[in-house]
Every structure is written in C-alpha cells, then in structure tokens.
Short mmCIF file of C-alpha atoms in Angstrom, two decimals:
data_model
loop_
_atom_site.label_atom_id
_atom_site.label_comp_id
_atom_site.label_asym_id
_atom_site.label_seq_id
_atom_site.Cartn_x
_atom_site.Cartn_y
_atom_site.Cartn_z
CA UNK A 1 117.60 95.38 43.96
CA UNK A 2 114.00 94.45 45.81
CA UNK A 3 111.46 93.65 43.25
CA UNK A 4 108.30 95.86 44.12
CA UNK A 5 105.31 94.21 45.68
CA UNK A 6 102.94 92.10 43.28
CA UNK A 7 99.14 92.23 43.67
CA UNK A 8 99.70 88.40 43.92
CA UNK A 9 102.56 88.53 47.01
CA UNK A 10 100.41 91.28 48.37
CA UNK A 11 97.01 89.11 48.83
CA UNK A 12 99.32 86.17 49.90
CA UNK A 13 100.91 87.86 52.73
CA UNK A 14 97.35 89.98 53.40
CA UNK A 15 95.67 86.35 54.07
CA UNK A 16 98.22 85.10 55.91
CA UNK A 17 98.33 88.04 58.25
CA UNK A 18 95.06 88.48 58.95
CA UNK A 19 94.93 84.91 59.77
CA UNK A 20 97.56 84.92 62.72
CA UNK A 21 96.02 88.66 63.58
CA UNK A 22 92.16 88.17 63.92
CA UNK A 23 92.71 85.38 66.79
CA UNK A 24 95.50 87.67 68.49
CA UNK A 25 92.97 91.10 67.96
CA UNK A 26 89.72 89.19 70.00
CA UNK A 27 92.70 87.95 72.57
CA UNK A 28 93.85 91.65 73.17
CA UNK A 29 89.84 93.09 73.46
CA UNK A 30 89.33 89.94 75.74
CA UNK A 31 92.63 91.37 77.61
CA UNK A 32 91.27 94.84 77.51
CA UNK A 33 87.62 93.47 78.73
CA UNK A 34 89.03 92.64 82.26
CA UNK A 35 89.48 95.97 83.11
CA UNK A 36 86.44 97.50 82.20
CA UNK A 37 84.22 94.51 83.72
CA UNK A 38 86.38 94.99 87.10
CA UNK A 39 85.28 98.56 86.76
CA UNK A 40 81.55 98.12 85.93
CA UNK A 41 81.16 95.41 88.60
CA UNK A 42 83.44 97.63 91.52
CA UNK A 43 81.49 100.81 90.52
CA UNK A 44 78.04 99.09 91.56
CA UNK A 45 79.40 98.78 94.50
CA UNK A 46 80.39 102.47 95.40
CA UNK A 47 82.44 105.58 93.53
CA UNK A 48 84.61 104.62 96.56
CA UNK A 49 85.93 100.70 95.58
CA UNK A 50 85.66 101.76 92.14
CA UNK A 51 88.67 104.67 92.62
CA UNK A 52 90.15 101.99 94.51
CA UNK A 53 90.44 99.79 92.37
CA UNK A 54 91.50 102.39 89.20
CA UNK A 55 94.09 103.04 91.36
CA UNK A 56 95.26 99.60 91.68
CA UNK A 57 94.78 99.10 88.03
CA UNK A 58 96.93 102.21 87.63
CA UNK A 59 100.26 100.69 89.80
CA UNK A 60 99.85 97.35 88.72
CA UNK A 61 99.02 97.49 85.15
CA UNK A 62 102.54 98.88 84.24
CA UNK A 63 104.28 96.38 85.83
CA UNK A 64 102.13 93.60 84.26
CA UNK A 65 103.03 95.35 80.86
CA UNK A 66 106.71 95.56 81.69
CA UNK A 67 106.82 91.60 82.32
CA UNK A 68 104.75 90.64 79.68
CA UNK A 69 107.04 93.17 76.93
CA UNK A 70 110.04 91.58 78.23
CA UNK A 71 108.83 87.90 77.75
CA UNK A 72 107.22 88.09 74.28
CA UNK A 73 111.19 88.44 72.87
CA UNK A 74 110.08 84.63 73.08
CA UNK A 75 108.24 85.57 69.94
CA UNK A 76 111.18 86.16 67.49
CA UNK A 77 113.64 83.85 69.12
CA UNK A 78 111.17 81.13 68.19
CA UNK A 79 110.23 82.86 64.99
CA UNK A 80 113.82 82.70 63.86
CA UNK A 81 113.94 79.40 64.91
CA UNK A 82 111.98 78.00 63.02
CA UNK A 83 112.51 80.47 60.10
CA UNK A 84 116.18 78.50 59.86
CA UNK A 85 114.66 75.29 60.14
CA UNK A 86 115.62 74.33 63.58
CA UNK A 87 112.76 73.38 65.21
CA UNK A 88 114.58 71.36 67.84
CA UNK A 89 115.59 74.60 69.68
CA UNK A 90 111.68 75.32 70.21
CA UNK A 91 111.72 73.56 73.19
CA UNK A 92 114.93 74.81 74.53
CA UNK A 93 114.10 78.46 73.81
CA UNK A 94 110.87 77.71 75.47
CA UNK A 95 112.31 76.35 78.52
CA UNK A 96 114.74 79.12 79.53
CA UNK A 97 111.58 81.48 78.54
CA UNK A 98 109.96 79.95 81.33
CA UNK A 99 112.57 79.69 84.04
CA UNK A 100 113.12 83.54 83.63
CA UNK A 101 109.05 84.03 83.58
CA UNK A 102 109.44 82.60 87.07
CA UNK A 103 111.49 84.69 88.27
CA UNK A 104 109.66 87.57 87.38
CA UNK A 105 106.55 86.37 88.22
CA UNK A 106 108.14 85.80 91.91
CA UNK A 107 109.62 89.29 91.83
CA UNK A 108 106.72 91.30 90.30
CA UNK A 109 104.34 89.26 93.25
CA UNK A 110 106.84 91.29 96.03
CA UNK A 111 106.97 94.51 94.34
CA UNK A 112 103.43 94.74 93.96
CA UNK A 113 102.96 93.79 97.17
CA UNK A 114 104.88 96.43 98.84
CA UNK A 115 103.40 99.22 96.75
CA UNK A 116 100.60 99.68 99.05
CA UNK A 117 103.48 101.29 101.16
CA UNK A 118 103.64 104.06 98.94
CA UNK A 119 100.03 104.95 98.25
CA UNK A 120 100.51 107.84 100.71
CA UNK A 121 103.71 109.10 98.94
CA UNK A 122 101.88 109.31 96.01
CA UNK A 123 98.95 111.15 97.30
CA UNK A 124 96.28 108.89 97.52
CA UNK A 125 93.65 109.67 99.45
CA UNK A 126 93.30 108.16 103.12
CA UNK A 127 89.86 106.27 102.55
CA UNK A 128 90.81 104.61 98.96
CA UNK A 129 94.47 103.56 100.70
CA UNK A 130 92.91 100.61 102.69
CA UNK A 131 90.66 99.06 99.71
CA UNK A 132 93.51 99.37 96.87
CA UNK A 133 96.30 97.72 99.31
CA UNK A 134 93.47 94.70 99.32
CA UNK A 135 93.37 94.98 96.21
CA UNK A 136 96.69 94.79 94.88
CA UNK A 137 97.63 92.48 97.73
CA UNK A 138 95.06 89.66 95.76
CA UNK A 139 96.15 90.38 92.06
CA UNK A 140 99.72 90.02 93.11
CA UNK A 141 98.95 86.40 93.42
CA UNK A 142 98.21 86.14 90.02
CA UNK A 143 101.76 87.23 88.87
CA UNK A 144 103.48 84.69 88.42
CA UNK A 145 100.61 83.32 86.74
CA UNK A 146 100.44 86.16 84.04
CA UNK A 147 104.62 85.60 83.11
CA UNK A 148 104.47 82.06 82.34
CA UNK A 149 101.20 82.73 80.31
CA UNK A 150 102.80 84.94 78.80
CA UNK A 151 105.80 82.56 77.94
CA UNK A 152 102.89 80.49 76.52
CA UNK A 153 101.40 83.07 74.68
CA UNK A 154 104.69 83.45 72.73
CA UNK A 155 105.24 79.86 71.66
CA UNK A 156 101.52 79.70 70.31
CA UNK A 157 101.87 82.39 68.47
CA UNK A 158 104.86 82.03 67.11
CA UNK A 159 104.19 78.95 65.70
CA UNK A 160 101.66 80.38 64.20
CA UNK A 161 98.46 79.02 66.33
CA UNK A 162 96.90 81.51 68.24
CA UNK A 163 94.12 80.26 68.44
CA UNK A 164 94.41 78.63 71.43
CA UNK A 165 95.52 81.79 73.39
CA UNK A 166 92.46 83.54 71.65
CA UNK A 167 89.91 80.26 73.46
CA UNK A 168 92.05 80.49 76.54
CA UNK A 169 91.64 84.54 77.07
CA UNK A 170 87.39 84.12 76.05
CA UNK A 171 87.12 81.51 78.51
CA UNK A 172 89.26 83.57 80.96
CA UNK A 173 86.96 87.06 80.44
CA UNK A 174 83.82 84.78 81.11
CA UNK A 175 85.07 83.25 84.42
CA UNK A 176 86.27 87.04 85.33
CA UNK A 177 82.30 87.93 86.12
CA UNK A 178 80.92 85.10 88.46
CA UNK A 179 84.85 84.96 90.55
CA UNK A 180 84.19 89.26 90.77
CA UNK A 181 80.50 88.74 92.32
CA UNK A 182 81.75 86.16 94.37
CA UNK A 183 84.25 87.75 95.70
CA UNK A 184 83.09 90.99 95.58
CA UNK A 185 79.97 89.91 97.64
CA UNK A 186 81.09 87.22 99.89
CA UNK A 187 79.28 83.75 97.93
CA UNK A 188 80.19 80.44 99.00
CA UNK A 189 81.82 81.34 102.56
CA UNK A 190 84.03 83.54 100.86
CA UNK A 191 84.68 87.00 102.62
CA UNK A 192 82.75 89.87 101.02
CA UNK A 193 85.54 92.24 99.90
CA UNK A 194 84.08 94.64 97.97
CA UNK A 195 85.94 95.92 95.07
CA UNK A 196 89.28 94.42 96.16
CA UNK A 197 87.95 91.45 95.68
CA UNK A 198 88.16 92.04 91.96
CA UNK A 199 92.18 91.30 92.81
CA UNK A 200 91.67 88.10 93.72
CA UNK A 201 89.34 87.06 90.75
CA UNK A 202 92.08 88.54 88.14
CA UNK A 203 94.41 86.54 90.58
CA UNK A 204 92.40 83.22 90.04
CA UNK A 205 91.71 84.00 86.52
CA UNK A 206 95.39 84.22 85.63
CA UNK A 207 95.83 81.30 87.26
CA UNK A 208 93.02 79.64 84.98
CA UNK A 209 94.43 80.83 81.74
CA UNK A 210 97.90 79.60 82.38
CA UNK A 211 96.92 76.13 83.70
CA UNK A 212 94.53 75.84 80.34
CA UNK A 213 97.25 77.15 77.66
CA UNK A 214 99.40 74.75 79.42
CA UNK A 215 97.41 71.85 79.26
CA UNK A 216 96.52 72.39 75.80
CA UNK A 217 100.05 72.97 74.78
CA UNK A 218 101.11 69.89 76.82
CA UNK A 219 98.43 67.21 75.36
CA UNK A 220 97.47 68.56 72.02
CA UNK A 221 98.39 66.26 69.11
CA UNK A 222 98.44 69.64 66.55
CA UNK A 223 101.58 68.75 64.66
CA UNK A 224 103.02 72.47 65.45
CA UNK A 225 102.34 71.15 69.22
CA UNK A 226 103.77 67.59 69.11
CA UNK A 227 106.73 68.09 67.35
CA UNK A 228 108.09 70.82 69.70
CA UNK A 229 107.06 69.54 73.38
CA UNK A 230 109.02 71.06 75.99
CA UNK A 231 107.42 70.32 79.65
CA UNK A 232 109.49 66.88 79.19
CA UNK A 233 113.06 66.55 79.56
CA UNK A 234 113.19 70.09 81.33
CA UNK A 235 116.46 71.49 80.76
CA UNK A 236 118.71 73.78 83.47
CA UNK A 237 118.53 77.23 83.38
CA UNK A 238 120.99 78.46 80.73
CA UNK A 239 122.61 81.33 81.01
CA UNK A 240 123.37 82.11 77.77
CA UNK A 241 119.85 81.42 75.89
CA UNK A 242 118.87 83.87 79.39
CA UNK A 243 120.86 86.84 78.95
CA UNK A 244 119.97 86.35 74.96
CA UNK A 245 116.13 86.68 75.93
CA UNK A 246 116.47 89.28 78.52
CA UNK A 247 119.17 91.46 75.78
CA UNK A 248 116.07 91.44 73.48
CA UNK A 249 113.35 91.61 75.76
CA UNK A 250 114.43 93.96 78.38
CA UNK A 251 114.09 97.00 75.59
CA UNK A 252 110.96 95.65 74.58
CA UNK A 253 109.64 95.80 78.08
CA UNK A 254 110.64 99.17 78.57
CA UNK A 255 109.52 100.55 75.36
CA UNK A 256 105.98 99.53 76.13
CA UNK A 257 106.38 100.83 79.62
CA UNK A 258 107.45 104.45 78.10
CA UNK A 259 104.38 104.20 76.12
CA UNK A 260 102.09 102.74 78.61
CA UNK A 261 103.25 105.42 81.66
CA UNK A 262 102.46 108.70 78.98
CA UNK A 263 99.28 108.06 78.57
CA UNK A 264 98.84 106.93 82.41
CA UNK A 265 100.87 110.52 83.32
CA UNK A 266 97.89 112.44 81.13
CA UNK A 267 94.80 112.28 83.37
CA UNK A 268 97.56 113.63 86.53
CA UNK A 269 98.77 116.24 83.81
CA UNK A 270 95.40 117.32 83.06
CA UNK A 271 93.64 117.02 86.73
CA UNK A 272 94.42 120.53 87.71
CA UNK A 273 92.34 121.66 85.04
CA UNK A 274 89.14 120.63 86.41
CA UNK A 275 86.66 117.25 86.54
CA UNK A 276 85.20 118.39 83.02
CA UNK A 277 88.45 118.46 81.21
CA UNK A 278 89.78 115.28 82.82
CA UNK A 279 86.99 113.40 82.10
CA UNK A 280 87.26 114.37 78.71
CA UNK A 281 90.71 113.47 78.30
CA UNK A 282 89.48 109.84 79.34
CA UNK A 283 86.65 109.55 77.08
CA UNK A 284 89.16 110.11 73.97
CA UNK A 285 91.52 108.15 75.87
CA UNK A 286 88.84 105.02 76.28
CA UNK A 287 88.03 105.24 72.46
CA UNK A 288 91.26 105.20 71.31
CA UNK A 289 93.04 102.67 73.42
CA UNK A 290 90.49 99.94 72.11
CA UNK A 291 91.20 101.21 68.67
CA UNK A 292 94.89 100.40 69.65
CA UNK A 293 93.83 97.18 69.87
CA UNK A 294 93.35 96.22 65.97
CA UNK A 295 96.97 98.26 64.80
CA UNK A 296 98.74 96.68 68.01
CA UNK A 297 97.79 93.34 66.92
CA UNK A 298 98.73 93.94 63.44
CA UNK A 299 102.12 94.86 64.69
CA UNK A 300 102.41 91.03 66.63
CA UNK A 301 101.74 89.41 63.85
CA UNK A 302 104.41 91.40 61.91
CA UNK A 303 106.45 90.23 64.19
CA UNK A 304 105.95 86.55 63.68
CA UNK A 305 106.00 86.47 60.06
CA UNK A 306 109.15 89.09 59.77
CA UNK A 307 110.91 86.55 62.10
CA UNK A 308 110.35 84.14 60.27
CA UNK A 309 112.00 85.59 57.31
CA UNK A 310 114.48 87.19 59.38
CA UNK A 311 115.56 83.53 59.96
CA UNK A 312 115.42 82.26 56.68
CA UNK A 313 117.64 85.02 55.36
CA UNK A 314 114.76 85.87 52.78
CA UNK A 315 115.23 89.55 52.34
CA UNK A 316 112.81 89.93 49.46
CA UNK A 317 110.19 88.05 51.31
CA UNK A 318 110.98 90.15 54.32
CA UNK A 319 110.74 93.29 52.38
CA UNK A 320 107.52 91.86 51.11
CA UNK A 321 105.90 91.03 54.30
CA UNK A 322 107.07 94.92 55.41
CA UNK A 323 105.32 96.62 53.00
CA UNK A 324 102.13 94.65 53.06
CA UNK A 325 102.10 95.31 56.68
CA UNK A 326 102.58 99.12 56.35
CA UNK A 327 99.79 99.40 53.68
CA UNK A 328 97.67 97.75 55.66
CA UNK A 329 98.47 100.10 58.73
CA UNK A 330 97.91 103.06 56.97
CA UNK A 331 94.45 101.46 55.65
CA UNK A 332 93.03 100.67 58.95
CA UNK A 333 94.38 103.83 60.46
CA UNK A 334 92.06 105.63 57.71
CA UNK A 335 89.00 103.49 58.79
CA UNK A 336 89.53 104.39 61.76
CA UNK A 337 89.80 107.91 61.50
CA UNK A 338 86.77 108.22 59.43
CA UNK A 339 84.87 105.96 62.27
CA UNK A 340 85.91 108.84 64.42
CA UNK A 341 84.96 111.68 62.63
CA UNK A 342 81.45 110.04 61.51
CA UNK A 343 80.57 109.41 64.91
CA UNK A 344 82.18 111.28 66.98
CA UNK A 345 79.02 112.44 68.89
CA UNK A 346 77.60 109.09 69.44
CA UNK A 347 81.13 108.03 70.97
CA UNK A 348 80.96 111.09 73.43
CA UNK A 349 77.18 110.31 74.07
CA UNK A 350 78.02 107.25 75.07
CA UNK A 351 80.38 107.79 77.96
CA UNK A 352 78.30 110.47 79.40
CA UNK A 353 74.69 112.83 79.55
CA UNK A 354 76.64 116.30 80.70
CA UNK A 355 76.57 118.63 77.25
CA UNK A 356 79.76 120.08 78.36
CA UNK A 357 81.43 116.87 78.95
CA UNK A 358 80.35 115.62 75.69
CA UNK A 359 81.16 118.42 73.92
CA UNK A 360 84.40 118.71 74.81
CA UNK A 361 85.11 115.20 74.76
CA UNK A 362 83.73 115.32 70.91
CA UNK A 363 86.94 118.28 70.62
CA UNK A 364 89.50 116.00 72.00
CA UNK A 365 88.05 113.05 69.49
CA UNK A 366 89.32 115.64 66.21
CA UNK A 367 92.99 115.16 67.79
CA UNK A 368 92.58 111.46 67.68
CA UNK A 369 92.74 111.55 63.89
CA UNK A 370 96.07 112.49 63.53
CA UNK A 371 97.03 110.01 66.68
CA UNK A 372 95.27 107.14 64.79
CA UNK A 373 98.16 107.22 61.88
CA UNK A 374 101.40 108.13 63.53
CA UNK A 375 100.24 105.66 66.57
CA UNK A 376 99.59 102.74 63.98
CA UNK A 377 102.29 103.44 61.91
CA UNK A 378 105.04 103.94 65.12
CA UNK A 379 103.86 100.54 66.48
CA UNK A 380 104.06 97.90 63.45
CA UNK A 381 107.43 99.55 62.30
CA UNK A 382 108.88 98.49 66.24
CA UNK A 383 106.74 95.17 65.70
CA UNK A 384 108.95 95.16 62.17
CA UNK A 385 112.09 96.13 63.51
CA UNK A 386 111.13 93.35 66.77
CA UNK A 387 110.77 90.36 64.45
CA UNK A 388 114.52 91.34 63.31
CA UNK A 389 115.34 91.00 66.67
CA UNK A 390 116.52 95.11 67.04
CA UNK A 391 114.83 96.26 70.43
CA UNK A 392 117.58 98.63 72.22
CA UNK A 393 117.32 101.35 69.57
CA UNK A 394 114.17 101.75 69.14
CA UNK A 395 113.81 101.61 73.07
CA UNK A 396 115.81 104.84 73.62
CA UNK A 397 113.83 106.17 70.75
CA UNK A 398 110.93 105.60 72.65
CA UNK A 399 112.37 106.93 75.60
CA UNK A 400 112.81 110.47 73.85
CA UNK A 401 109.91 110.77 72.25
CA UNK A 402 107.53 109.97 75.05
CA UNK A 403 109.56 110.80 78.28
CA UNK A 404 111.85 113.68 77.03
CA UNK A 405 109.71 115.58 74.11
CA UNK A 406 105.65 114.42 74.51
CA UNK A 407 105.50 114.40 78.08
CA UNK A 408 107.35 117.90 78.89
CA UNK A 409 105.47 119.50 76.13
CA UNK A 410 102.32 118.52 77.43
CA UNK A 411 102.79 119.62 80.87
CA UNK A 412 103.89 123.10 79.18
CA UNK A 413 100.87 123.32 76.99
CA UNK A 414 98.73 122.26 79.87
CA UNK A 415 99.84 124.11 82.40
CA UNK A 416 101.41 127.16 81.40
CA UNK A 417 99.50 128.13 78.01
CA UNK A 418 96.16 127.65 79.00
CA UNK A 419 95.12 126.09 76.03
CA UNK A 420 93.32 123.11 78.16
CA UNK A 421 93.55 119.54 77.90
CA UNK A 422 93.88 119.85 74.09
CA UNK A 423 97.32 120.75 74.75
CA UNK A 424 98.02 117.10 75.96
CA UNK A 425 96.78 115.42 73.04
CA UNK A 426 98.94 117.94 70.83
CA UNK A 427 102.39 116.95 72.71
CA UNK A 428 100.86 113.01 72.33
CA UNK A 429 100.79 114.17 68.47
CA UNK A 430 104.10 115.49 68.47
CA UNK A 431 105.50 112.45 70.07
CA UNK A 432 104.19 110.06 68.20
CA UNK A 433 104.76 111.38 64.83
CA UNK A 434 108.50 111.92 65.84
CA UNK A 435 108.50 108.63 66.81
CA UNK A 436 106.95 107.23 63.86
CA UNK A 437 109.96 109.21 61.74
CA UNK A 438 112.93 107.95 64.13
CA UNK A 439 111.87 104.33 64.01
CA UNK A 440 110.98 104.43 59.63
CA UNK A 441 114.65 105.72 59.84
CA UNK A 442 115.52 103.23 61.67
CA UNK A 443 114.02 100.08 60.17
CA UNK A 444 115.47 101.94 56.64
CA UNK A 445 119.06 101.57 58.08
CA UNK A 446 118.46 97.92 58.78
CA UNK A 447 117.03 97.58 55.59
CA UNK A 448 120.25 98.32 53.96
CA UNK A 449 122.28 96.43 56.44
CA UNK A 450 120.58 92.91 55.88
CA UNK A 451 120.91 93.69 51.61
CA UNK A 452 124.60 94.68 52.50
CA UNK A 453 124.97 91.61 54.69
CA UNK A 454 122.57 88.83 52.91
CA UNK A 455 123.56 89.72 48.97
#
C-alpha cells in the first residue's frame, strides 16, 4: 500500500519542481517569442511577407516539433540513468542521441527544402509562393542546428540544470531582432530579402544556440557537467542504444505532431466561415497557446524527476512526485481559468479595435476554460507516463482523440451545423477531455504494474 502524500513530501517535491520548471517555462516563452518577433518584424514590411512567412511557419514548425519530440526521449534515458546510479552511461546515451540528431537534422534540411514544391498543391496563393520558398529555403539551414540542440537540451535538463538552456534560448531571442533587420533589409552587404529573410536569421540563430549550449556543456567545470563529458572519446553509432531512443522517441514525436497539426488544421476548418470568425479563432488560439507554455513545462519537469524514480525503483517516491505534479496542474489550470474569465475583454482588446472581432473573440475565450484543465491535465499525465519511459500507448491515444474524434467533429460542427467557429473549440473540448481520461487510465494501469512488479 502507497502511503498518502504528506504536507512535508508535498512542499519537498513542490520546491524541487518548480526549480527545474521556472528555467524550462522562460526557455519555452523565449521559444515561443521567435515566432511572434518574425511576425511583428515581417508584417512591417507588408501583409504580403508577413502571410509568407505564416505560411512557412505553418510547414516548417511541425516538422521542427516532430524532431525535437523524438529527441527529448534523451530526457528519460538519462533520467533513468542516473536514477540507477550509472552515471557512466550519460555520455554514451548522449552520444548515440547525437549521431541520430544528425541524421535528422540532415533529413529534415531536404524535406523542408523540397516543400516549396508543394505550395501550389496546397493552395497557396501565386504571389506568397515565391517569398515562403525563400523563406523556408533559409530556415532549413538551421535544422540540423535545432536537433543537436535539442540533444543538448535533454542532457541539461535531465541532469537537472536548465539553466543553461534557459541563458542560451534569452541570448538566442535577443540576437533573433538585429539578424531579422539585417536580413530583412539588406545591412552589411547582405541582400535585402524581405520577410524571408527572417529564415535565415532563425537559421543563424539556431546555429548560435547550439554552438553556445555546446560550449558550455563542453568547458563548464559544474560537477553535473564534468563528471559526464561526452564530446571526448566519441563512441560509434550503436545500434542498439539507437533503435532504444528512436522506440521511445518516435511516439513521442508523433504525439506532439497529432497535437500540434489539430490546432494548425483549425484556422483551415474555420476559414470558410468568414475573416471575422477566423480571426477569432486565432485570438483564443494566441492566448491559450502561451498559457500552454507554464502546464507544458510542468509536464518536462515531471518527466525528469519521474525518471529519476522510475530508475531508482522508488515507487512511493514516484507515486509522490505524481500526485504533487497533478495538484499542481489542476492549481495552475484554475489560475488560469480565472485569468481568463477576469479579463477576458482586455485579452480580446488587445489583439484587435473591430467590436465584432473582439466580441466574438471574448465568446471563444469562455471555451478556453474548460480547455485550460483537460489540456493541463492530458499533458503532465503523458509527461508522467514519458518519464516511465511508456510513449507508444499514449501515442495512438493521441492519435484518436485528436485525428479520429476532435478533428472530424469539428469539421461537422463547423461546417454542417452552423453553429460557427465555436463548434471547433467544442470538438477541441471533447478531445481533450477524452484524452485526459484514456491517458489517467493509462498511467493507473502502470501504476499497478510497477507495485505488481517492484513489491
């Protein structure tokens, strides 16, 4: 039998996960910031490199998430690592992270490089083709910069220093705004590229961040750092640490990719509707996502510490560190939602001056109460159930909820019941509350397999 959580354990764990989460929450918002300075600086340009380079936000951005899910797996291999004491496999696990984050990088640099071919399959328009080719064509240079960092990221982090990462990606966000005007407006001899020029700065950016981190990791005398060097004596690639890393990471990639392509799917889903609704959609859609930020990084730093124990074979720690995690979701998911509902008109106001815009934005902002808790909750149980290294499950789980209920249920609502975008953000409901059941379920039958297995 698990004892029940003390107030003691409970502040304990509480400090020690908001210590590894605060640095990984500004490094996510700094993530997050790239975006929306690309946007502000290609939108003073014209409405024209601006769409141009949404777009090639749009076809790159999943991709970049798809890598980067696959190579965090490096996470919990290194969490359970160390969680049995072996921190001579740090390196090793490291190493083989890296020599499949090349690969990837080197793959993910050709496919986004021929998706410009495609533009006019997917029916974008003839004058934004030309600018969002350039643009893609640049930030595909920054691919393989963006899998090895992301290798990086991992080892920090699970180690339990993310601080570094946290510098790195602040130091990365302020170097994003004088490479954009510079390439953007043709400074220094460069050629003035307009909004695809914000491709190349993420491109050198990338680049930036990974030759940092790996600097850092390389030369710093942090015991956590020293003691677990693995740019010397570079081991071969290894085929069976590999195919271990890509068996946990490949669900994990795809999960996030199921996630990440709903909510890109909802402005297309919604578009027929009119400019008013859309833009609504992607007011709510803005506010939330950077709320996303504070439960998603919550759900990392489950991860670490749930590895750990995972390793250890601690079960009563591990239930522990569960359940302060989950009352802590369900806390900041009620902040959250009561941010939202106090100022809900000052959030609309803020994205735009049309009354009908903000008004209806303000109705889509009511269904992003009920997203706030079953979108927290559905994301630290899979950041639970990734620290104990089970991925595939809750992959195909994501898989139906998002793909085969949410999505076909929103373009019914949308579409054929002409109860407007609303109808969206009701399937996104649906979705992520069944979600947020199948996975409990699921971490609940893992639950009792560990006891079964460890006692």
């Amino acid at each position: 039998m698990v004892l029940p959580l003390s107030f003691t354990d409970f502040k304990s764990y509480s400090l020690r996960l908001g210590v590894l989460a605060l640095p990984i929450l500004i490094t996510q918002f700094c993530q997050a910031a790239l975006g929306v300075v690309d946007s502000i600086m290609a939108g003073r340009v014209s409405a024209l490199d601006l769409a141009a380079v949404a777009v090639g936000s749009g076809i790159w951005l999943p991709l970049f998430l798809l890598a980067t899910g696959i190579l965090i797996a490096t996470t919990p291999l290194i969490g359970e690592a160390i969680g049995q004491n072996k921190h001579s496999q740090v390196p090793h696990i490291t190493q083989q992270s890296i020599w499949t984050a090349s690969v990837i990088g080197i793959c993910g640099f050709i496919i986004v490089n021929l998706m410009p071919n495609v533009l006019g399959l997917m029916g974008v328009p003839e004058n934004i083709q030309p600018i969002a080719a350039q643009y893609l064509h640049g930030v595909s240079f920054g691919f393989p910069a963006l899998a090895i960092y992301a290798v990086l990221r991992s080892y920090c982090e699970a180690l339990s220093r993310p601080e570094p990462v946290t510098v790195v990606s602040i130091i990365g966000l302020l170097a994003d705004i004088p490479l954009n005007y510079i390439f953007i407006h043709g400074l220094f001899g460069m050629p003035e590229m307009g909004g695809a020029g914000c491709g190349v700065a993420t491109a050198l950016v990338l680049w930036i961040n990974v030759l940092i981190l790996g600097a850092y990791t390389t030369f710093s005398k942090r015991q956590q750092f020293a003691s677990t060097r693995f740019f010397y004596s570079f081991t071969a690639p290894n085929r069976e640490q590999i195919t271990k890393l890509l068996k946990l990471g490949i669900p994990i990639g795809l999960s996030i990719f199921f996630e990440a392509s709903l909510f890109s799917l909802g402005a297309l889903v919604i578009s027929p509707l009119g400019e008013i609704a859309t833009a609504s959609h992607q007011v709510a859609l803005a506010v939330t996502s950077q709320l996303f930020m504070i439960p998603i990084s919550v759900a990392m730093a489950l991860t670490i510490m749930v590895s750990n124990r995972f390793g250890e074979k601690n079960l009563l720690a591990l239930r522990h560190v569960q359940a302060t995690g989950l009352i802590w979701t369900v806390l900041i998911a009620l902040v959250c939602m009561l941010g939202i509902w106090m100022f809900r008109p000052q959030l609309a106001a803020a994205f735009t001056d049309n009354p009908e815009l903000r008004a209806q934005a303000m109705h889509l902002l009511i269904f992003a109460l009920a997203y706030q808790l079953f979108d927290g909750w559905q994301v630290n149980v899979a950041g639970i159930l990734r620290g104990m290294q089970d991925t595939t499950i809750p992959m195909w789980v994501t898989l139906f909820c998002y793909w085969m209920v949410a999505l076909p249920l929103g373009v019914y609502l949308v579409r054929f019941t002409g109860i407007g975008a609303q109808g969206f953000w009701m399937a996104l409901i649906t979705g992520l509350f069944l979600s947020s059941i199948l996975l409990t379920l699921r971490l609940r039958y893992q639950q009792r397999r560990l006891t079964a297995i460890w006692t």
